[in-house]
Coordinates of C-alpha atoms in Angstrom, one line a residue:
X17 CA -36.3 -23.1 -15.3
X18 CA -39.1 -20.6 -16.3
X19 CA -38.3 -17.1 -14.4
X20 CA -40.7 -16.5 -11.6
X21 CA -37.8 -14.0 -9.4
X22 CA -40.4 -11.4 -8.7
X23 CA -42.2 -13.7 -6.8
X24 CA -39.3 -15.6 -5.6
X25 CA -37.4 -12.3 -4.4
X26 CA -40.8 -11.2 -2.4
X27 CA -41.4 -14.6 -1.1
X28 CA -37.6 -14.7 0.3
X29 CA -37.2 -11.6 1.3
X30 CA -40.4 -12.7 3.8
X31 CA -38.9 -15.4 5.1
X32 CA -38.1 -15.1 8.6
X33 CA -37.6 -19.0 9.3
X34 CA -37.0 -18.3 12.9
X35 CA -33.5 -20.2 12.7
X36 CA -29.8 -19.1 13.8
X37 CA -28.1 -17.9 11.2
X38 CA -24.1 -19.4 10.6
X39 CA -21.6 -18.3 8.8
X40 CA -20.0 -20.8 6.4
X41 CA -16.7 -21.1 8.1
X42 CA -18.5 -21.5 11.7
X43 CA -16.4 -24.2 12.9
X44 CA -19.3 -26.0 14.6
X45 CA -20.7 -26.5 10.7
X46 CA -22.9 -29.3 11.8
X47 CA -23.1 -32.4 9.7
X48 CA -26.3 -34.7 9.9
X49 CA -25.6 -38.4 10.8
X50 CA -25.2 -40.8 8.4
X51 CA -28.1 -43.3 7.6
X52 CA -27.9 -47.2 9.1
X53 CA -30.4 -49.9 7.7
X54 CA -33.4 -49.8 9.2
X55 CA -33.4 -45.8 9.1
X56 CA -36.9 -44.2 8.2
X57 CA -36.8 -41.7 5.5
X58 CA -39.5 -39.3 4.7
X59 CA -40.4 -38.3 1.2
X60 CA -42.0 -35.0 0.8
X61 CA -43.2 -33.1 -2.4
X62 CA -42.8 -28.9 -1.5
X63 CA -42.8 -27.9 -5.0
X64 CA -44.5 -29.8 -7.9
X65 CA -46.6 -32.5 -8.1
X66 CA -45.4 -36.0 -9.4
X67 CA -46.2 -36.7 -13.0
X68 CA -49.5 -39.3 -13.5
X69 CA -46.9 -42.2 -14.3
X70 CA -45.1 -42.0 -11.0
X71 CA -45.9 -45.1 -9.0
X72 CA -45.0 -44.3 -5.0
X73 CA -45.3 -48.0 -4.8
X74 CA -42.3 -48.8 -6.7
X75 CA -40.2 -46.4 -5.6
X76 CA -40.9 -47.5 -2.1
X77 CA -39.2 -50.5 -2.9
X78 CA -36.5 -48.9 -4.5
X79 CA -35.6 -47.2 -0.8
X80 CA -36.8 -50.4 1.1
X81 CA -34.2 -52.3 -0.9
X82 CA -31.4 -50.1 0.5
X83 CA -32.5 -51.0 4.0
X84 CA -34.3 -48.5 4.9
X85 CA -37.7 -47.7 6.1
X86 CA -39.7 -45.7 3.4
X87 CA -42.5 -43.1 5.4
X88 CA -44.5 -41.2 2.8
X89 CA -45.8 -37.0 3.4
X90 CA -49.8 -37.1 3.4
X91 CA -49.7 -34.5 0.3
X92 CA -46.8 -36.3 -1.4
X93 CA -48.4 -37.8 -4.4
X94 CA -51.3 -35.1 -3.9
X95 CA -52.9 -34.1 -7.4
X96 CA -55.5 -31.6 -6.3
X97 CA -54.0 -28.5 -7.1
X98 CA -53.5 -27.0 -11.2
X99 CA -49.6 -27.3 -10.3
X100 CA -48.5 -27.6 -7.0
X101 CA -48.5 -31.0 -4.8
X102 CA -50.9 -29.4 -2.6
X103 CA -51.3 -26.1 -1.3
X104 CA -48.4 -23.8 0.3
X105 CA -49.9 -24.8 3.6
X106 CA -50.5 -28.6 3.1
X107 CA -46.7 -28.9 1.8
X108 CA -45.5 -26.9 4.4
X109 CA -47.2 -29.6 6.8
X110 CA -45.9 -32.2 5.3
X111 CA -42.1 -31.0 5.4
X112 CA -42.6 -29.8 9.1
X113 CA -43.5 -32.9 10.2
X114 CA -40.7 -35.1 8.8
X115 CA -38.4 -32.0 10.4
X116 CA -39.7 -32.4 13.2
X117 CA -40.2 -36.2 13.8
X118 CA -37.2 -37.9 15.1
X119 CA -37.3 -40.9 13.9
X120 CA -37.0 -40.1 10.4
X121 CA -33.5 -39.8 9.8
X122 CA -33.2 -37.6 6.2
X123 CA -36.0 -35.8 4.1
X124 CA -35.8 -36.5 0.5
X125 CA -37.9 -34.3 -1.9
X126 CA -39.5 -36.6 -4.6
X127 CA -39.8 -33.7 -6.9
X128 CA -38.5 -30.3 -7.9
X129 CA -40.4 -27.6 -10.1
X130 CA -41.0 -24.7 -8.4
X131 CA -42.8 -24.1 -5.3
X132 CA -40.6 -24.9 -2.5
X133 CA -39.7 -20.9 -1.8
X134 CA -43.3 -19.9 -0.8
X135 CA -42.8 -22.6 2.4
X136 CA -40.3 -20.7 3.7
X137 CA -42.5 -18.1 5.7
X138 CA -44.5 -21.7 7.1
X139 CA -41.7 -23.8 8.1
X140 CA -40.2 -23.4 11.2
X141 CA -36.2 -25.5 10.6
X142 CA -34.4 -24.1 13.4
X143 CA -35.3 -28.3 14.7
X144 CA -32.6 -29.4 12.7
X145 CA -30.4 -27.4 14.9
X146 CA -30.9 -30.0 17.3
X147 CA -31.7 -33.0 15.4
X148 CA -30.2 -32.6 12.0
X149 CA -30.9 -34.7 8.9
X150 CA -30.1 -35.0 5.8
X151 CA -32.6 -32.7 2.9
X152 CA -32.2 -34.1 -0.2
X153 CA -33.2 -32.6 -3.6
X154 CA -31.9 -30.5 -6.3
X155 CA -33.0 -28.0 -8.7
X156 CA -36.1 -26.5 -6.9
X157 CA -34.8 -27.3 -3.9
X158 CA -31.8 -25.3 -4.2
X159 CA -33.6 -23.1 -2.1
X160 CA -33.6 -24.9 0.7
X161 CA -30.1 -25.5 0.4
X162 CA -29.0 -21.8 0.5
X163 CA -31.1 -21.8 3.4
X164 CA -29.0 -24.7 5.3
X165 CA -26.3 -23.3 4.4
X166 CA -27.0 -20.2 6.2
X167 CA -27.9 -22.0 9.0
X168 CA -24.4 -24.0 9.1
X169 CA -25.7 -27.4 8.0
X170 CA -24.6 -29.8 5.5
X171 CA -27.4 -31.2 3.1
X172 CA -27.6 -33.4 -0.1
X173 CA -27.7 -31.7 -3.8
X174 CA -28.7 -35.0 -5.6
X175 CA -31.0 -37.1 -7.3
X176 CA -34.7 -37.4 -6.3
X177 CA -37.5 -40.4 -6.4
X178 CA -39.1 -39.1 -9.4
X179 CA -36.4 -39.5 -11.5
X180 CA -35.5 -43.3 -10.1
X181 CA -36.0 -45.9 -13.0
X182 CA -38.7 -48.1 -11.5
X183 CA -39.6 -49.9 -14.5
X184 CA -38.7 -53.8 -15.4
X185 CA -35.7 -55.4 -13.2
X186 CA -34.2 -57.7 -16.1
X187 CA -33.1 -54.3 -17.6
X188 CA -29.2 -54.1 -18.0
X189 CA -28.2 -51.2 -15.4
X190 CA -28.4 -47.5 -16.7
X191 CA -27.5 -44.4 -15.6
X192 CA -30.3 -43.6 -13.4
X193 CA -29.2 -46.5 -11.7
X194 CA -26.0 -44.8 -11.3
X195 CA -28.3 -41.7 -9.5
X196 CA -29.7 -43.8 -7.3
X197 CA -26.4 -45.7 -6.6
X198 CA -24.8 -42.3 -5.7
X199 CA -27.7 -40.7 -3.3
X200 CA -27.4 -44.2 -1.8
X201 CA -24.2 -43.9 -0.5
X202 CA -24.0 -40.2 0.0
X203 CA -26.8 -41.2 2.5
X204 CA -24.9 -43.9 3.5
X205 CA -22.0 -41.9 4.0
X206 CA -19.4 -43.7 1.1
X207 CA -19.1 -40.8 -1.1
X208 CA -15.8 -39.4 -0.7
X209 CA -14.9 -38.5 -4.5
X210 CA -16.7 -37.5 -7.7
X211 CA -14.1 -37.1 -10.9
X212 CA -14.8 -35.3 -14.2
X213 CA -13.4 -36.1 -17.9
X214 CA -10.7 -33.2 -19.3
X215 CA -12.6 -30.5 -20.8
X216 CA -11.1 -27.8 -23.4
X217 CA -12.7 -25.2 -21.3
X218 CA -11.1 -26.3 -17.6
X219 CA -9.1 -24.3 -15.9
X220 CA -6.4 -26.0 -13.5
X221 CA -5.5 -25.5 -10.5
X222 CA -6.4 -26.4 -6.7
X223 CA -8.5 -24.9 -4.5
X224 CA -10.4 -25.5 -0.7
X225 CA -13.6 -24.0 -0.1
X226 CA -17.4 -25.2 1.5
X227 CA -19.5 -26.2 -1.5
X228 CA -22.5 -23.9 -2.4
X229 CA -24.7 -23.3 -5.0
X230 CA -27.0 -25.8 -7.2
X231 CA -29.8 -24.6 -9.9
X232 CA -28.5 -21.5 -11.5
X233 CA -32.2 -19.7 -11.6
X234 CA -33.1 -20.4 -8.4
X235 CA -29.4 -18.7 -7.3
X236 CA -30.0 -16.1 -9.0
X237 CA -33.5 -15.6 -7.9
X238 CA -32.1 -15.4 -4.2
X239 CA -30.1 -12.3 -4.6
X240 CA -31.2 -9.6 -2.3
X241 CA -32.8 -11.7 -0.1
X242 CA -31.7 -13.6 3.0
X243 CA -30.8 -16.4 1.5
X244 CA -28.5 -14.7 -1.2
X245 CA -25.2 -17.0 -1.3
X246 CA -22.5 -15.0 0.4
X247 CA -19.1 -16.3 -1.0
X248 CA -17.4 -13.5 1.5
X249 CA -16.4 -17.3 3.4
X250 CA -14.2 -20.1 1.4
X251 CA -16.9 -21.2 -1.5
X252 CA -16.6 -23.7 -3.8
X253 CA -19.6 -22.6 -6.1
X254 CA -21.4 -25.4 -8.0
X255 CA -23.7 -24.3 -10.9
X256 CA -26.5 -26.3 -13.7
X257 CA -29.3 -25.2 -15.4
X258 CA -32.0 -26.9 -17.8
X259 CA -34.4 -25.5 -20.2
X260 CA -32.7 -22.4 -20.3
X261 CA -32.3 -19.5 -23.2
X262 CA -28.8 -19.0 -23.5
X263 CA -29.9 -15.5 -23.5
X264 CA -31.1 -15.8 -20.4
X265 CA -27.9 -17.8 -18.5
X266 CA -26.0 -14.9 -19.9
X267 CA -28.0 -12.4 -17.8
X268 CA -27.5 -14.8 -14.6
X269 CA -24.2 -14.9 -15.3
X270 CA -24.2 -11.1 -15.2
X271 CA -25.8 -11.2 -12.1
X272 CA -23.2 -13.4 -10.5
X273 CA -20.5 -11.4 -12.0
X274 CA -21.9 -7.7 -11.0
X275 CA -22.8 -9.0 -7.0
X276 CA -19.2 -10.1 -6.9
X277 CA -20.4 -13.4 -6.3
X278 CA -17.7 -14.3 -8.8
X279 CA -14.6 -12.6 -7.8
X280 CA -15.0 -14.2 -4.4
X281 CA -15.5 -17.7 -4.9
X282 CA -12.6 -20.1 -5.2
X283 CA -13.9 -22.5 -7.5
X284 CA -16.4 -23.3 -10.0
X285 CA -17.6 -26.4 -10.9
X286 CA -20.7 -26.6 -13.7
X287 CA -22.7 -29.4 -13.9
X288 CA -25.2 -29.8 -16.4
X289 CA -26.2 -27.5 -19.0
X290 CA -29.6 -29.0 -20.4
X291 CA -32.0 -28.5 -23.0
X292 CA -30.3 -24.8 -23.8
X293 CA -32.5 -22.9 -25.7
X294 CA -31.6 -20.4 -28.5
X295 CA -27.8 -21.2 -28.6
X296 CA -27.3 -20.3 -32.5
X297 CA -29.7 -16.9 -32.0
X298 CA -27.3 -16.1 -29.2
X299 CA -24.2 -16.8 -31.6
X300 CA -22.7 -20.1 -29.6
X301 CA -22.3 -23.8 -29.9
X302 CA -23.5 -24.5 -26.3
X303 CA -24.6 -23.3 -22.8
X304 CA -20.6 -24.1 -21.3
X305 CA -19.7 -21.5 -24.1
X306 CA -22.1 -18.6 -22.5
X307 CA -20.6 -19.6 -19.4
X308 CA -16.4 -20.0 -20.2
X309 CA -16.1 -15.8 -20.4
X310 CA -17.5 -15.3 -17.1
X311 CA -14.8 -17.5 -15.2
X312 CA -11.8 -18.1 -17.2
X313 CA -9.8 -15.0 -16.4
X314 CA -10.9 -15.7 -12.9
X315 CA -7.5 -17.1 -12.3
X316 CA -9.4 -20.1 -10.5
X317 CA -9.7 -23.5 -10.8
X318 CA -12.6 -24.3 -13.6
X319 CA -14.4 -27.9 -13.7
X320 CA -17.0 -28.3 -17.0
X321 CA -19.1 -31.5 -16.9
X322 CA -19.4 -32.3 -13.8
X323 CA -22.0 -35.0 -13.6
X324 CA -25.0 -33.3 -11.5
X325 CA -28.0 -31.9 -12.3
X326 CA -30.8 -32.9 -14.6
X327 CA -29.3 -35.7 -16.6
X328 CA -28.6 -38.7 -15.6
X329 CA -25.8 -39.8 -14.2
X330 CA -26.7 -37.5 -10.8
X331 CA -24.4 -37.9 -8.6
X332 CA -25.1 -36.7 -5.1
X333 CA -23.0 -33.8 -4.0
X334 CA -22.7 -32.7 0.0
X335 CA -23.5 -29.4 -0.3
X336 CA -21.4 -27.1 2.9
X337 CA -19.6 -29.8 3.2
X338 CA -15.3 -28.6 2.5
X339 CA -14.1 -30.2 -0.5
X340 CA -11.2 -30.0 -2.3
X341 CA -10.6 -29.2 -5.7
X342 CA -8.2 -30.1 -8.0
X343 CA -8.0 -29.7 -12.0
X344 CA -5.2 -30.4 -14.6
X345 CA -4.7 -32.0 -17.9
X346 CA -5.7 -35.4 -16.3
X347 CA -9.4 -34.2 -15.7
X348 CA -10.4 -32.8 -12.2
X349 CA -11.2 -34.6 -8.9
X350 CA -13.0 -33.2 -6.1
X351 CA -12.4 -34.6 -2.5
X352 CA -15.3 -34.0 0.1
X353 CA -13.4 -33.7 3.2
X354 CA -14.2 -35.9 6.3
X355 CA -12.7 -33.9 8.9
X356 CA -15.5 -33.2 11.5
X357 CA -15.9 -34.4 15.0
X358 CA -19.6 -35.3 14.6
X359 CA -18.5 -38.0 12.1
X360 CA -19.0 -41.6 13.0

């Protein structure tokens, strides 16, 4: 993602959002409900706008096949502005309202980009105190999961509309469809278990913690500010990245390491590594080979290529929800625990 932390850091650090704040271990972590057929979900845009050849039609069906009643934000598809989908104030609206409407049962972002920090100072999400539901989205919308997460509730790191293939239905099944298929039942509730493949640059072990983290920039960006990750608290810290310098990971990964970020958390687990930039200027094969100094001598367990981020497969991760992790020769496995008396 291209750097914008000045005005992310500013933008943050002005963010009152009027909500509780929770620690991570608070035992009343509160878990949204699960969606049923013939749910309404809202689809919101608070960063980017959707690309010309995005037809809301088709992915309307995509949800309505699931079940599920499809209920679209009145800036969602909006193509007014240079960049955004709308201005601050118009996504803003559109996320408040789904938040605050109680008969839509999760909020799914259809985009990331950037944009989704300068809502903070308009939304008002302490609502979902009292009627949680499930915000879905990753990259961008990291932010609004380190923001949950300081609030105590569980939210959905995982594939958005945008990225659903919409295109002819006599096509053999690819791995978008596995996306989709995985945000489907984390909705839904199934997703219990993701599994990686062995990777030379693992490191085994077992480990318990709430899961935190998402798009490495946007992390990053967040130190000093309110929604800074604090790892202080069991933390299972999940990291990818796209369109990167491998310069510029490097310096994030500084960051992590000099905030102590690092030292604290009990696990990492790093997703995808996309589109790295600059690799052979920076003297390495890859993105994972910035990363392996910074967390094998950690003496914690390590998990590369974990399938999330901005390749397809995506699969859904419940982000504050307690997993378990465990890696070894086999490959790694990471349990989502179910333990919780709001469960159905």
């Amino acid at each position: 993602m291209k750097r914008l932390i000045p005005t992310l850091l500013l933008l943050l650090l002005a963010a009152g959002l009027r909500a509780e704040t929770r620690t991570a271990d608070s035992p009343d972590f509160i878990r949204p409900p699960y969606l049923r057929t013939g749910d309404t979900v809202g689809l919101v845009s608070p960063a980017g706008k959707l690309h010309k050849k995005i037809d809301t039609a088709r992915i309307r069906e995509r949800i309505e096949a699931w079940g599920l009643h499809v209920r679209f934000g009145a800036f969602c598809a909006n193509r007014e502005e240079p960049y955004f989908a709308g201005t601050d104030r118009q996504r803003a609206d559109d996320l408040q309202r789904m938040i605050d409407d109680p008969s839509v049962k999760a909020v799914i972002a259809c985009r990331g980009g950037y944009g989704s920090v300068r809502l903070l100072p308009l939304v008002d999400l302490a609502g979902l105190r009292e009627n949680p539901k499930w915000i879905v989205g990753f990259s961008d919308i990291t932010t609004l999961h380190l923001v949950l997460r300081r609030m105590g509730i569980e939210s959905i790191h995982g594939p958005m509309p945008s990225g659903f293939r919409i295109d002819e239905k006599e096509r053999e099944p690819d791995e978008r469809d596995i996306s989709a298929e995985s945000l489907r039942q984390a909705l839904f509730g199934e997703t219990r278990r993701i599994e990686a493949e062995p990777h030379p640059l693992n490191c085994p072990g077992t480990a318990r913690g709430r899961l935190a983290g998402g798009n490495l920039t946007v992390l990053c960006a967040a130190n000093g500010t309110p929604e800074a990750l604090d790892a202080a608290t069991p933390t299972i810290l999940f990291i990818e990245e796209i369109g990167e310098f491998a310069y510029r990971i490097d310096r994030m990964m500084q960051s992590l390491e000099r905030n102590g970020t690092l030292r604290k958390v009990r696990a990492v687990l790093v997703g995808h590594l996309s589109k790295t930039i600059g690799c052979d200027k920076f003297g390495v094969p890859d993105a994972e080979a910035v990363i392996a100094p910074y967390v094998r001598e950690l003496g914690i367990p390590v998990v590369f290529g974990v399938a999330a981020g901005h390749e397809d497969p995506n699969l859904a991760l419940y982000m504050g929800r307690e997993v378990e992790v465990r890696v070894d020769g086999a490959g790694a496995c990471i349990d989502f625990c179910s333990e919780t008396p709001s469960e159905e």
